[in-house]
Short mmCIF file of C-alpha atoms in Angstrom, two decimals:
data_model
loop_
_atom_site.label_atom_id
_atom_site.label_comp_id
_atom_site.label_asym_id
_atom_site.label_seq_id
_atom_site.Cartn_x
_atom_site.Cartn_y
_atom_site.Cartn_z
CA MET A 248 -27.11 -5.29 -22.46
CA LEU A 249 -24.75 -7.62 -24.29
CA SER A 250 -21.25 -6.33 -24.58
CA ILE A 251 -18.50 -8.01 -26.57
CA LYS A 252 -14.96 -6.69 -26.33
CA HIS A 253 -11.86 -7.75 -28.26
CA HIS A 254 -13.53 -11.05 -29.12
CA LEU A 255 -11.12 -13.62 -30.57
CA VAL A 256 -11.99 -17.06 -31.92
CA ALA A 257 -9.64 -19.42 -33.75
CA TYR A 258 -9.69 -23.01 -34.88
CA GLY A 259 -6.12 -24.18 -34.45
CA GLN A 260 -3.94 -21.84 -36.52
CA SER A 261 -6.69 -20.10 -38.44
CA THR A 262 -8.20 -17.09 -36.75
CA ILE A 263 -11.87 -16.71 -37.60
CA ILE A 264 -12.80 -13.71 -35.50
CA GLN A 265 -10.25 -11.13 -34.50
CA ASP A 266 -10.74 -8.23 -32.13
CA LEU A 267 -14.47 -7.93 -32.67
CA ASN A 268 -16.29 -5.31 -30.62
CA LEU A 269 -20.05 -5.19 -30.42
CA ASP A 270 -22.70 -3.81 -28.09
CA VAL A 271 -26.37 -4.69 -28.12
CA LYS A 272 -28.49 -2.21 -26.20
CA LYS A 273 -31.55 -3.07 -24.19
CA ASN A 274 -34.59 -3.64 -26.39
CA GLU A 275 -32.60 -3.40 -29.59
CA ILE A 276 -32.57 -5.73 -32.58
CA VAL A 277 -29.13 -5.91 -34.16
CA ALA A 278 -28.48 -7.80 -37.37
CA VAL A 279 -25.06 -9.07 -38.39
CA VAL A 280 -24.91 -9.61 -42.14
CA GLY A 281 -22.15 -11.07 -44.25
CA ARG A 282 -21.37 -13.64 -46.88
CA ASN A 283 -20.69 -17.29 -46.19
CA GLY A 284 -17.48 -18.00 -44.32
CA MET A 285 -17.16 -14.53 -42.85
CA GLY A 286 -17.63 -15.70 -39.28
CA LYS A 287 -21.34 -15.20 -38.55
CA THR A 288 -22.01 -18.68 -37.24
CA THR A 289 -18.67 -18.83 -35.45
CA LEU A 290 -19.55 -15.55 -33.72
CA MET A 291 -22.93 -16.88 -32.62
CA LYS A 292 -21.60 -20.24 -31.46
CA SER A 293 -18.75 -18.69 -29.55
CA LEU A 294 -21.15 -16.28 -27.82
CA VAL A 295 -23.26 -19.15 -26.52
CA GLY A 296 -20.15 -21.15 -25.67
CA MET A 297 -20.45 -23.99 -28.18
CA THR A 298 -17.14 -22.96 -29.72
CA PRO A 299 -14.32 -22.03 -27.35
CA THR A 300 -13.24 -18.41 -27.28
CA LYS A 301 -9.52 -17.58 -27.39
CA GLY A 302 -9.63 -14.10 -25.99
CA GLY A 303 -11.65 -11.02 -25.16
CA GLU A 304 -14.60 -10.46 -22.89
CA VAL A 305 -18.30 -11.11 -23.18
CA SER A 306 -20.67 -9.77 -20.57
CA LEU A 307 -24.42 -9.83 -20.27
CA ASP A 308 -26.21 -7.24 -18.18
CA GLY A 309 -23.07 -6.86 -16.03
CA THR A 310 -22.45 -10.62 -15.65
CA ASP A 311 -19.13 -11.79 -17.07
CA LEU A 312 -19.81 -14.76 -19.35
CA THR A 313 -16.26 -15.27 -20.55
CA ARG A 314 -15.42 -18.24 -18.38
CA LEU A 315 -18.89 -19.82 -18.23
CA LYS A 316 -19.88 -23.04 -19.95
CA SER A 317 -22.66 -23.18 -22.48
CA PHE A 318 -25.46 -24.17 -20.11
CA GLN A 319 -24.36 -21.58 -17.57
CA ARG A 320 -24.47 -18.85 -20.20
CA VAL A 321 -27.99 -19.88 -21.09
CA ARG A 322 -29.01 -19.82 -17.45
CA ALA A 323 -27.41 -16.38 -17.14
CA GLY A 324 -29.85 -15.10 -19.76
CA LEU A 325 -28.66 -15.93 -23.24
CA GLY A 326 -31.21 -17.61 -25.52
CA PHE A 327 -29.94 -19.41 -28.60
CA VAL A 328 -31.64 -20.37 -31.86
CA PRO A 329 -28.98 -22.19 -33.90
CA GLN A 330 -28.53 -22.41 -37.62
CA GLY A 331 -30.50 -25.35 -38.97
CA ARG A 332 -32.85 -25.08 -35.96
CA MET A 333 -31.54 -28.22 -34.22
CA ILE A 334 -34.73 -29.14 -32.49
CA PHE A 335 -34.70 -32.54 -30.78
CA PRO A 336 -36.27 -34.74 -33.48
CA THR A 337 -37.72 -37.59 -31.41
CA LEU A 338 -38.98 -35.41 -28.57
CA THR A 339 -42.52 -34.12 -28.93
CA VAL A 340 -43.10 -30.44 -29.55
CA ARG A 341 -44.13 -29.92 -25.94
CA GLU A 342 -41.09 -31.79 -24.63
CA ASN A 343 -38.84 -29.72 -26.86
CA ILE A 344 -40.14 -26.54 -25.25
CA GLU A 345 -39.92 -28.12 -21.80
CA THR A 346 -36.19 -28.80 -22.22
CA GLY A 347 -35.77 -25.03 -22.26
CA LEU A 348 -37.97 -24.59 -19.20
CA ALA A 349 -35.66 -26.76 -17.12
CA ALA A 350 -33.04 -24.00 -17.20
CA VAL A 351 -35.31 -21.69 -15.20
CA GLY A 352 -36.84 -24.44 -13.09
CA GLU A 353 -40.36 -24.30 -14.49
CA LYS A 354 -42.47 -27.30 -15.40
CA LYS A 355 -45.43 -26.15 -17.45
CA VAL A 356 -45.19 -24.48 -20.85
CA PRO A 357 -46.38 -20.89 -20.32
CA GLU A 358 -49.56 -20.04 -22.21
CA ASP A 359 -48.01 -16.90 -23.74
CA LEU A 360 -45.58 -19.03 -25.74
CA TYR A 361 -48.43 -20.97 -27.28
CA GLU A 362 -50.25 -17.71 -27.89
CA MET A 363 -47.30 -16.45 -29.88
CA PHE A 364 -47.01 -19.72 -31.82
CA PRO A 365 -50.52 -21.22 -32.01
CA VAL A 366 -49.36 -23.89 -34.43
CA LEU A 367 -47.13 -25.37 -31.73
CA LYS A 368 -50.08 -25.80 -29.39
CA GLU A 369 -51.96 -27.61 -32.13
CA MET A 370 -49.04 -29.96 -32.71
CA GLN A 371 -47.79 -30.27 -29.15
CA ASN A 372 -47.88 -34.07 -29.16
CA ARG A 373 -46.16 -34.59 -32.50
CA ARG A 374 -42.49 -35.41 -32.71
CA GLY A 375 -40.39 -32.36 -33.43
CA GLY A 376 -38.63 -34.07 -36.34
CA ASN A 377 -41.91 -34.44 -38.21
CA LEU A 378 -42.65 -30.71 -38.36
CA SER A 379 -42.04 -28.61 -41.46
CA GLY A 380 -39.05 -26.29 -41.63
CA GLY A 381 -41.04 -23.17 -40.76
CA GLN A 382 -42.74 -24.90 -37.84
CA GLN A 383 -39.41 -26.18 -36.59
CA GLN A 384 -38.07 -22.64 -36.70
CA GLN A 385 -40.97 -21.46 -34.54
CA LEU A 386 -40.31 -24.36 -32.19
CA ALA A 387 -36.63 -23.46 -31.94
CA ILE A 388 -37.55 -19.87 -31.08
CA ALA A 389 -40.15 -20.98 -28.54
CA ARG A 390 -37.62 -23.33 -26.94
CA ALA A 391 -35.10 -20.51 -26.65
CA LEU A 392 -37.74 -18.15 -25.21
CA ALA A 393 -38.65 -20.78 -22.61
CA THR A 394 -35.24 -20.19 -21.01
CA ARG A 395 -36.43 -16.60 -20.28
CA PRO A 396 -33.49 -14.94 -21.99
CA LYS A 397 -32.45 -11.31 -21.70
CA VAL A 398 -30.73 -11.51 -25.06
CA LEU A 399 -31.87 -13.79 -27.86
CA LEU A 400 -29.29 -14.97 -30.41
CA LEU A 401 -30.52 -16.25 -33.76
CA ASP A 402 -28.21 -17.74 -36.37
CA GLU A 403 -29.61 -17.43 -39.90
CA PRO A 404 -33.25 -18.01 -38.96
CA THR A 405 -34.41 -17.72 -42.58
CA GLU A 406 -32.22 -20.49 -43.95
CA GLY A 407 -34.30 -22.92 -45.99
CA ILE A 408 -37.59 -21.16 -45.37
CA GLN A 409 -40.02 -19.89 -47.97
CA PRO A 410 -40.27 -16.11 -48.56
CA ASN A 411 -43.73 -15.41 -47.11
CA ILE A 412 -42.76 -17.18 -43.87
CA ILE A 413 -39.53 -15.17 -43.74
CA LYS A 414 -41.67 -12.05 -43.47
CA GLU A 415 -43.63 -13.66 -40.65
CA ILE A 416 -40.45 -14.47 -38.74
CA ALA A 417 -39.33 -10.85 -39.01
CA GLN A 418 -42.66 -9.73 -37.55
CA THR A 419 -42.40 -12.36 -34.82
CA LEU A 420 -38.98 -11.07 -33.79
CA ARG A 421 -40.25 -7.51 -33.49
CA ARG A 422 -43.24 -8.77 -31.53
CA ILE A 423 -41.04 -10.74 -29.15
CA ARG A 424 -38.91 -7.66 -28.60
CA ASP A 425 -41.95 -5.43 -27.99
CA GLU A 426 -43.80 -7.83 -25.70
CA ARG A 427 -40.89 -9.18 -23.69
CA GLY A 428 -38.52 -6.25 -23.75
CA LEU A 429 -35.48 -8.31 -24.63
CA SER A 430 -32.61 -7.64 -27.00
CA ILE A 431 -32.00 -9.63 -30.14
CA LEU A 432 -28.81 -10.34 -32.07
CA VAL A 433 -29.46 -12.03 -35.39
CA SER A 434 -27.05 -13.13 -38.11
CA GLU A 435 -28.47 -13.12 -41.60
CA GLN A 436 -27.86 -13.12 -45.35
CA VAL A 437 -31.31 -12.15 -46.57
CA LEU A 438 -31.29 -8.38 -46.88
CA SER A 439 -35.08 -7.96 -47.07
CA PHE A 440 -35.44 -9.81 -43.77
CA VAL A 441 -32.83 -7.58 -42.16
CA MET A 442 -34.58 -4.45 -43.41
CA ASP A 443 -37.85 -5.75 -41.93
CA ALA A 444 -36.53 -6.84 -38.58
CA ALA A 445 -33.45 -4.96 -37.44
CA ASP A 446 -32.88 -1.59 -35.80
CA ARG A 447 -29.19 -1.61 -36.53
CA ILE A 448 -27.24 -3.43 -39.21
CA LEU A 449 -23.62 -4.52 -38.97
CA VAL A 450 -21.62 -5.98 -41.82
CA ILE A 451 -19.10 -8.67 -40.86
CA GLU A 452 -16.22 -9.47 -43.16
CA LYS A 453 -13.32 -11.80 -42.33
CA GLY A 454 -14.30 -11.84 -38.71
CA ALA A 455 -14.46 -8.10 -38.16
CA ILE A 456 -17.24 -5.53 -38.28
CA VAL A 457 -16.50 -3.40 -41.35
CA HIS A 458 -19.65 -1.34 -41.66
CA GLU A 459 -22.46 -0.18 -39.41
CA GLU A 460 -25.74 1.58 -40.11
CA ASN A 461 -29.07 2.28 -38.44
CA ARG A 462 -31.92 0.86 -40.40
CA ALA A 463 -33.67 4.22 -40.61
CA GLU A 464 -30.87 5.69 -42.74
CA ALA A 465 -29.56 2.40 -44.15
CA ASP A 466 -28.27 2.43 -47.69
CA GLN A 467 -29.55 -0.88 -49.04
CA GLU A 468 -27.34 -0.81 -52.08
CA LYS A 469 -24.22 -0.34 -50.07
CA ILE A 470 -25.05 -3.27 -47.77
CA ALA A 471 -26.04 -5.34 -50.78
CA SER A 472 -22.64 -4.68 -52.27
CA TYR A 473 -21.03 -6.27 -49.21
CA LEU A 474 -23.24 -9.31 -49.62
CA ALA A 475 -22.56 -9.70 -53.34
CA VAL A 476 -19.98 -12.27 -54.29
CA MET B 402 -33.72 -83.53 -33.22
CA PHE B 403 -37.18 -84.02 -31.80
CA ASP B 404 -37.02 -87.82 -32.31
CA GLY B 405 -37.88 -89.94 -29.34
CA TYR B 406 -40.09 -87.44 -27.56
CA THR B 407 -43.85 -87.68 -27.38
CA SER B 408 -45.76 -84.54 -28.12
CA THR B 409 -46.77 -84.02 -24.46
CA GLU B 410 -43.16 -84.42 -23.44
CA LEU B 411 -42.15 -81.89 -26.05
CA MET B 412 -44.72 -79.42 -24.81
CA SER B 413 -43.45 -79.75 -21.25
CA ILE B 414 -39.86 -79.41 -22.36
CA PHE B 415 -40.70 -76.25 -24.23
CA ALA B 416 -42.62 -74.86 -21.28
CA MET B 417 -39.89 -75.58 -18.76
CA GLN B 418 -36.99 -74.55 -20.96
CA GLY B 419 -38.99 -71.49 -21.86
CA PHE B 420 -39.33 -70.70 -18.22
CA ALA B 421 -35.66 -71.32 -17.54
CA GLY B 422 -35.09 -68.91 -20.41
CA LEU B 423 -37.21 -66.39 -18.60
CA SER B 424 -34.78 -66.28 -15.68
CA LEU B 425 -31.98 -65.69 -18.13
CA PHE B 426 -34.19 -63.11 -19.82
CA SER B 427 -34.59 -61.27 -16.51
CA VAL B 428 -30.86 -60.97 -15.96
CA PHE B 429 -30.37 -59.96 -19.62
CA VAL B 430 -33.02 -57.26 -19.35
CA LEU B 431 -31.51 -55.79 -16.21
CA MET B 432 -27.97 -55.90 -17.60
CA ALA B 433 -28.99 -54.61 -21.02
CA LEU B 434 -31.03 -51.74 -19.59
CA GLY B 435 -28.00 -50.39 -17.76
CA LEU B 436 -25.71 -50.91 -20.71
CA ALA B 437 -28.15 -49.42 -23.19
CA ILE B 438 -28.73 -46.33 -21.09
CA ILE B 439 -25.01 -45.67 -20.79
CA PHE B 440 -24.19 -46.52 -24.41
CA GLY B 441 -27.20 -44.65 -25.76
CA GLN B 442 -26.43 -41.46 -23.95
CA MET B 443 -22.68 -41.26 -23.83
CA GLY B 444 -21.52 -43.62 -26.56
CA VAL B 445 -19.44 -45.32 -23.88
CA ILE B 446 -19.23 -49.08 -24.09
CA ASN B 447 -18.80 -50.15 -20.50
CA MET B 448 -16.75 -53.35 -20.57
CA ALA B 449 -16.85 -53.44 -16.78
CA HIS B 450 -20.62 -53.70 -16.71
CA GLY B 451 -20.48 -57.41 -15.83
CA GLU B 452 -18.21 -56.61 -12.89
CA PHE B 453 -20.68 -54.03 -11.63
CA MET B 454 -23.28 -56.78 -11.74
CA ILE B 455 -21.00 -59.03 -9.71
CA LEU B 456 -20.46 -56.22 -7.21
CA GLY B 457 -24.22 -56.21 -6.73
CA ALA B 458 -24.14 -59.99 -6.31
CA TYR B 459 -21.42 -59.83 -3.65
CA THR B 460 -23.36 -57.06 -1.90
CA THR B 461 -26.35 -59.38 -1.77
CA TYR B 462 -24.13 -62.20 -0.50
CA LEU B 463 -22.76 -60.02 2.30
CA THR B 464 -26.22 -58.74 3.22
CA SER B 465 -27.61 -62.24 3.43
CA GLY B 466 -24.68 -63.25 5.65
CA PHE B 467 -25.29 -60.25 7.88
CA PHE B 468 -28.99 -61.07 8.24
CA GLN B 469 -28.21 -64.71 8.99
CA SER B 470 -25.82 -63.79 11.80
CA TYR B 471 -27.49 -60.78 13.35
CA LEU B 472 -31.14 -60.60 12.26
CA PRO B 473 -32.24 -64.16 11.59
CA GLY B 474 -35.85 -63.19 12.35
CA LEU B 475 -35.92 -60.83 9.38
CA PHE B 476 -34.12 -63.17 7.01
CA GLY B 477 -37.19 -63.53 4.81
CA GLY B 478 -36.94 -59.89 3.77
CA TYR B 479 -33.19 -59.52 3.39
CA PHE B 480 -33.37 -59.62 -0.36
CA PHE B 481 -35.18 -56.30 -0.64
CA ILE B 482 -32.61 -54.55 1.52
CA ALA B 483 -29.84 -56.23 -0.48
CA MET B 484 -31.34 -55.00 -3.73
CA VAL B 485 -31.45 -51.40 -2.53
CA LEU B 486 -27.91 -51.65 -1.16
CA ALA B 487 -26.65 -53.22 -4.39
CA PHE B 488 -28.20 -50.38 -6.38
CA LEU B 489 -26.75 -47.68 -4.13
CA ILE B 490 -23.25 -49.16 -3.89
CA CYS B 491 -22.95 -49.80 -7.62
CA ALA B 492 -24.37 -46.37 -8.45
CA ALA B 493 -21.90 -44.70 -6.08
CA LEU B 494 -18.97 -46.59 -7.57
CA GLY B 495 -20.29 -45.78 -11.05
CA ALA B 496 -20.40 -42.07 -10.28
CA LEU B 497 -16.86 -42.24 -8.91
CA VAL B 498 -15.60 -44.08 -11.99
CA GLU B 499 -17.28 -41.57 -14.28
CA TRP B 500 -15.68 -38.69 -12.41
CA LEU B 501 -12.23 -40.24 -12.19
CA MET B 502 -11.97 -41.84 -15.60
CA ILE B 503 -14.80 -41.80 -18.12
CA ARG B 504 -15.37 -38.06 -18.34
CA HIS B 505 -11.81 -37.53 -19.52
CA LEU B 506 -12.31 -40.00 -22.33
CA TYR B 507 -15.49 -38.83 -24.06
CA HIS B 508 -15.14 -38.59 -27.85
CA ARG B 509 -12.58 -41.39 -27.65
CA PRO B 510 -14.67 -44.55 -27.90
CA LEU B 511 -11.74 -46.92 -28.34
CA ASP B 512 -9.99 -45.53 -25.28
CA THR B 513 -13.09 -45.91 -23.13
CA LEU B 514 -13.36 -49.49 -24.34
CA LEU B 515 -9.79 -50.20 -23.23
CA ALA B 516 -10.09 -48.24 -20.01
CA THR B 517 -13.29 -49.94 -18.91
CA TRP B 518 -11.82 -53.31 -19.86
CA GLY B 519 -8.86 -52.52 -17.62
CA LEU B 520 -11.28 -51.53 -14.91
CA SER B 521 -13.03 -54.87 -15.29
CA LEU B 522 -9.73 -56.70 -14.74
CA ILE B 523 -8.99 -54.62 -11.66
CA MET B 524 -12.42 -55.31 -10.24
CA GLN B 525 -12.15 -59.04 -10.92
CA GLN B 526 -8.82 -59.22 -9.15
CA ALA B 527 -10.21 -57.22 -6.26
CA TYR B 528 -13.05 -59.72 -5.88
CA ARG B 529 -10.56 -62.57 -6.02
CA SER B 530 -8.43 -60.99 -3.29
CA ILE B 531 -11.36 -60.09 -1.05
CA PHE B 532 -13.79 -62.94 -1.50
CA GLY B 533 -11.50 -65.68 -2.79
CA ALA B 534 -11.61 -67.46 -6.10
CA ARG B 535 -14.30 -69.91 -5.06
CA GLU B 536 -17.85 -69.22 -6.10
CA VAL B 537 -20.20 -68.23 -3.33
CA GLY B 538 -23.95 -68.65 -3.14
CA VAL B 539 -26.66 -67.17 -0.97
CA ASP B 540 -29.29 -69.03 0.99
CA LEU B 541 -32.76 -68.40 -0.29
CA PRO B 542 -35.35 -67.44 2.27
CA GLU B 543 -38.02 -70.04 2.89
CA TRP B 544 -40.75 -68.43 0.82
CA MET B 545 -38.63 -68.31 -2.30
CA MET B 546 -37.89 -72.02 -2.35
CA GLY B 547 -39.95 -74.65 -4.06
CA ALA B 548 -41.95 -74.49 -7.20
CA ILE B 549 -45.46 -74.05 -8.44
CA GLN B 550 -46.59 -77.23 -10.13
CA VAL B 551 -48.62 -76.33 -13.17
CA THR B 552 -49.07 -79.80 -14.68
CA ASP B 553 -47.60 -83.21 -13.85
CA MET B 554 -44.50 -82.47 -15.82
CA VAL B 555 -44.15 -78.67 -15.63
CA ASP B 556 -42.70 -77.02 -12.51
CA LEU B 557 -42.12 -73.30 -12.28
CA PRO B 558 -39.58 -72.37 -9.58
CA ILE B 559 -40.68 -69.48 -7.36
CA ASN B 560 -37.26 -67.77 -7.31
CA GLY B 561 -37.34 -67.60 -11.12
CA LEU B 562 -40.78 -66.01 -11.05
CA PHE B 563 -39.60 -63.55 -8.44
CA VAL B 564 -36.54 -62.54 -10.44
CA MET B 565 -38.74 -61.96 -13.44
CA ILE B 566 -41.05 -59.69 -11.49
CA ILE B 567 -38.05 -57.65 -10.35
CA ALA B 568 -36.75 -57.33 -13.90
CA LEU B 569 -40.08 -56.19 -15.26
CA SER B 570 -40.63 -53.71 -12.43
CA VAL B 571 -37.19 -52.21 -12.99
CA ALA B 572 -37.91 -52.00 -16.73
CA VAL B 573 -41.18 -50.19 -16.04
CA GLY B 574 -39.39 -47.92 -13.58
CA VAL B 575 -36.73 -47.05 -16.14
CA TYR B 576 -39.40 -46.42 -18.76
CA LEU B 577 -41.23 -44.01 -16.46
CA LEU B 578 -37.98 -42.29 -15.55
CA MET B 579 -36.94 -41.88 -19.19
CA TYR B 580 -40.27 -40.90 -20.71
CA ARG B 581 -42.24 -39.28 -17.90
CA SER B 582 -39.74 -37.40 -15.75
CA GLY B 583 -37.83 -34.18 -16.15
CA TYR B 584 -34.56 -36.06 -15.84
CA GLY B 585 -35.56 -38.38 -18.69
CA LYS B 586 -36.39 -35.46 -20.95
CA LYS B 587 -32.96 -34.00 -20.35
CA VAL B 588 -31.32 -37.36 -21.02
CA ARG B 589 -33.15 -37.73 -24.32
CA ALA B 590 -32.24 -34.18 -25.31
CA VAL B 591 -28.56 -34.83 -24.57
CA VAL B 592 -28.67 -38.12 -26.51
CA GLN B 593 -30.03 -36.41 -29.59
CA ASN B 594 -27.90 -33.32 -29.65
CA ARG B 595 -25.41 -32.67 -26.90
CA PRO B 596 -24.25 -29.15 -27.82
CA MET B 597 -27.82 -28.03 -28.38
CA ALA B 598 -28.93 -29.52 -25.06
CA GLU B 599 -26.28 -27.34 -23.43
CA GLY B 600 -27.59 -24.50 -25.56
CA VAL B 601 -30.99 -24.69 -23.86
CA GLY B 602 -29.44 -24.72 -20.41
CA ILE B 603 -29.03 -28.43 -19.65
CA ASN B 604 -25.91 -29.34 -17.68
CA SER B 605 -24.88 -32.28 -19.82
CA ALA B 606 -21.87 -33.23 -17.68
CA GLY B 607 -24.16 -33.59 -14.66
CA ILE B 608 -26.63 -35.64 -16.69
CA ASP B 609 -23.78 -37.90 -17.82
CA ARG B 610 -22.69 -38.62 -14.27
CA ALA B 611 -26.24 -39.35 -13.13
CA THR B 612 -26.80 -41.61 -16.12
CA PHE B 613 -23.61 -43.57 -15.67
CA ALA B 614 -24.46 -44.03 -11.99
CA LEU B 615 -27.99 -45.12 -12.87
CA GLY B 616 -26.76 -47.66 -15.41
CA CYS B 617 -24.28 -49.13 -12.92
CA GLY B 618 -26.94 -49.15 -10.21
CA ILE B 619 -29.24 -51.18 -12.42
CA ALA B 620 -26.36 -53.59 -13.04
CA GLY B 621 -26.19 -53.90 -9.26
CA ILE B 622 -29.87 -54.90 -9.16
CA ALA B 623 -29.11 -57.39 -11.92
CA GLY B 624 -26.41 -58.81 -9.65
CA ALA B 625 -28.83 -59.13 -6.75
CA ALA B 626 -31.24 -60.98 -9.03
CA PHE B 627 -28.37 -63.09 -10.35
CA THR B 628 -27.72 -64.56 -6.91
CA MET B 629 -31.20 -66.05 -6.99
CA ILE B 630 -30.47 -68.19 -10.02
CA GLY B 631 -26.71 -68.82 -10.02
CA SER B 632 -23.62 -68.72 -7.84
CA THR B 633 -21.27 -65.75 -7.78
CA GLY B 634 -17.58 -65.90 -8.61
CA PRO B 635 -15.02 -63.20 -9.43
CA SER B 636 -15.37 -63.69 -13.18
CA SER B 637 -19.05 -64.63 -13.46
CA GLY B 638 -19.74 -61.25 -15.03
CA GLN B 639 -17.62 -62.07 -18.07
CA ALA B 640 -20.05 -64.75 -19.19
CA TYR B 641 -22.84 -62.21 -19.47
CA ILE B 642 -21.22 -59.15 -21.00
CA VAL B 643 -21.04 -60.42 -24.59
CA ASP B 644 -24.60 -61.68 -24.62
CA THR B 645 -25.72 -58.40 -23.13
CA PHE B 646 -24.03 -56.46 -25.92
CA LEU B 647 -25.78 -58.70 -28.39
CA VAL B 648 -29.11 -57.87 -26.75
CA VAL B 649 -28.43 -54.13 -26.85
CA VAL B 650 -27.27 -54.02 -30.46
CA PHE B 651 -30.03 -56.32 -31.64
CA GLY B 652 -32.73 -54.32 -29.89
CA GLY B 653 -31.61 -50.92 -31.13
CA ALA B 654 -29.50 -48.86 -28.74
CA GLN B 655 -32.06 -46.15 -28.10
CA SER B 656 -35.17 -48.24 -27.79
CA LEU B 657 -36.27 -49.59 -24.43
CA ILE B 658 -38.96 -51.84 -25.88
CA GLY B 659 -36.48 -53.12 -28.45
CA THR B 660 -34.05 -54.06 -25.68
CA ILE B 661 -36.73 -56.03 -23.85
CA VAL B 662 -37.97 -57.78 -26.98
CA SER B 663 -34.47 -58.71 -28.07
CA ALA B 664 -33.55 -59.94 -24.56
CA PHE B 665 -36.64 -62.12 -24.66
CA GLY B 666 -35.94 -63.49 -28.11
CA ILE B 667 -32.28 -64.26 -27.50
CA SER B 668 -32.74 -65.83 -24.06
CA GLN B 669 -35.66 -67.99 -25.22
CA ALA B 670 -33.88 -69.12 -28.34
CA GLN B 671 -30.75 -70.05 -26.40
CA SER B 672 -32.48 -71.81 -23.59
CA THR B 673 -34.78 -73.87 -25.80
CA MET B 674 -32.09 -74.82 -28.27
CA GLU B 675 -29.60 -75.71 -25.56
CA PHE B 676 -31.84 -78.56 -24.54
CA PHE B 677 -31.78 -80.19 -27.95
CA LEU B 678 -28.40 -79.13 -29.30
CA SER B 679 -25.07 -78.44 -27.66
CA GLY B 680 -24.57 -75.04 -26.02
CA SER B 681 -22.21 -73.78 -28.69
CA MET B 682 -24.49 -74.84 -31.55
CA ALA B 683 -27.31 -72.97 -29.86
CA LYS B 684 -25.11 -69.89 -29.70
CA VAL B 685 -24.03 -70.21 -33.32
CA LEU B 686 -27.64 -70.40 -34.50
CA THR B 687 -28.66 -67.42 -32.36
CA LEU B 688 -25.78 -65.35 -33.66
CA LEU B 689 -26.53 -66.25 -37.28
CA VAL B 690 -30.14 -65.14 -36.93
CA VAL B 691 -29.10 -61.93 -35.17
CA ILE B 692 -26.55 -61.11 -37.86
CA GLY B 693 -29.10 -61.83 -40.57
CA ILE B 694 -31.65 -59.51 -39.03
CA LEU B 695 -29.08 -56.78 -38.40
CA MET B 696 -28.12 -56.86 -42.08
CA ILE B 697 -31.70 -56.03 -42.97
CA ARG B 698 -32.26 -53.63 -40.08
CA PRO B 699 -28.89 -52.09 -39.14
CA GLU B 700 -30.48 -49.78 -36.55
CA GLY B 701 -31.75 -52.75 -34.55
CA LEU B 702 -35.17 -54.29 -34.14
CA MET B 703 -36.98 -51.15 -33.14
CA ALA B 704 -35.73 -47.75 -34.15
CA LEU B 705 -37.84 -44.61 -34.15
CA LYS B 706 -38.58 -43.23 -37.56
CA VAL B 707 -38.42 -39.46 -37.90
CA ARG B 708 -36.87 -36.89 -40.18
CA ARG B 709 -33.41 -36.07 -38.97
#
């Protein structure tokens, strides 16, 4: 579904991601884990076009994204939930979701989104900035889903969120995948979340994938050793 | 300073100066709306905003001339056509300027300041070459002349009332556009977080162009309204740009209501005080109060309060 070949990202002289290759299959949840500063966020941002890419190819369902701008990538089917959620603070919850709808030319928030996140329906007229962290995370996911993505990218969705809600988010991701048949690429540091949510786990270190395992036969201790400082 | 006036005289002076202030208020509101929209969204301070206003004024002047020569029967309604034309011409020029110049200078606020200032000089000289250095005025249609006499001493001129109605209708229109339309939602999303707005599929470059054009178009309407209360010269716009900035900053750059309230406050204060004191003293006092309030509320009069 999403295919990344020889991906290269650099800020000035310092190369952050070098020759990274990654494929996300249809209906698959792939987690990229790694310590701080290993290139997770850079990878995510460069995939959605917020950070310029120096080289390589990114294609989505056969469409070449490499030369597209951010908003064009989103319209081509890439949904993005950024680190820190980045909802629009002074827009209401409903308006936040509607900004995503504009990409596919719809006007009304589809009922199924509210069904998935009932709390958002309850709070639809509140300003996004006044929601709690967990609610904002749901809003960010709903906003990304409103763009009807084929692949959903999430950058550290558990950051700053309490443990019992982390479990909920993992379940939500699996539910989204099952109900909507899309693929998910998520970057993460919390191992328990990854073990709950992902089908396949990749370890990123210094901008390259150094280890790969299916969750079914994943060796938690080995992955944990990559995450340890 | 109130010595020598009876209390009824004072009341009438306040009423009439207050009303004169309302005409000024109308032009301020229209100018500030355009400026605030552009500054709020793109962080671009458009020094040529006054010249866009004057372009609208000259458009109105030409339209009125055209109606006088060719359609004298319809002269009473020329102003409405002129207003639409002023909006369209200024918006078109605004879009062109954005495409040619401004879009290459985002993230460089000082450069846009200089570039738009240069643009303002070019536009002023162009007006001077085309229309001459002398100020021109338009003839008001019959129905706009005269005044409504409220009391023996208080007259309210009809053209002033009319200008105010235009300003308020445009303000309501802008409000509806910003807070009730799909375009407005996109604008507000881009204002708050540009990369993220792109990240949900909003074409922020397109929104920028539309917004810059809209802001310039509203300046054009301000120019059309301006012809009703003053005469138009190549550098008339200069007199308004500083006050307009004051209005925008004082009101809070992202708040429409704040802009209107601050335009009202500043225009009323100036117009009332100008009667009793000299013009520059009036300005000094206004500025002092504005600075004092901005020290207490740096975000402007009305800023939304949310977690960020």
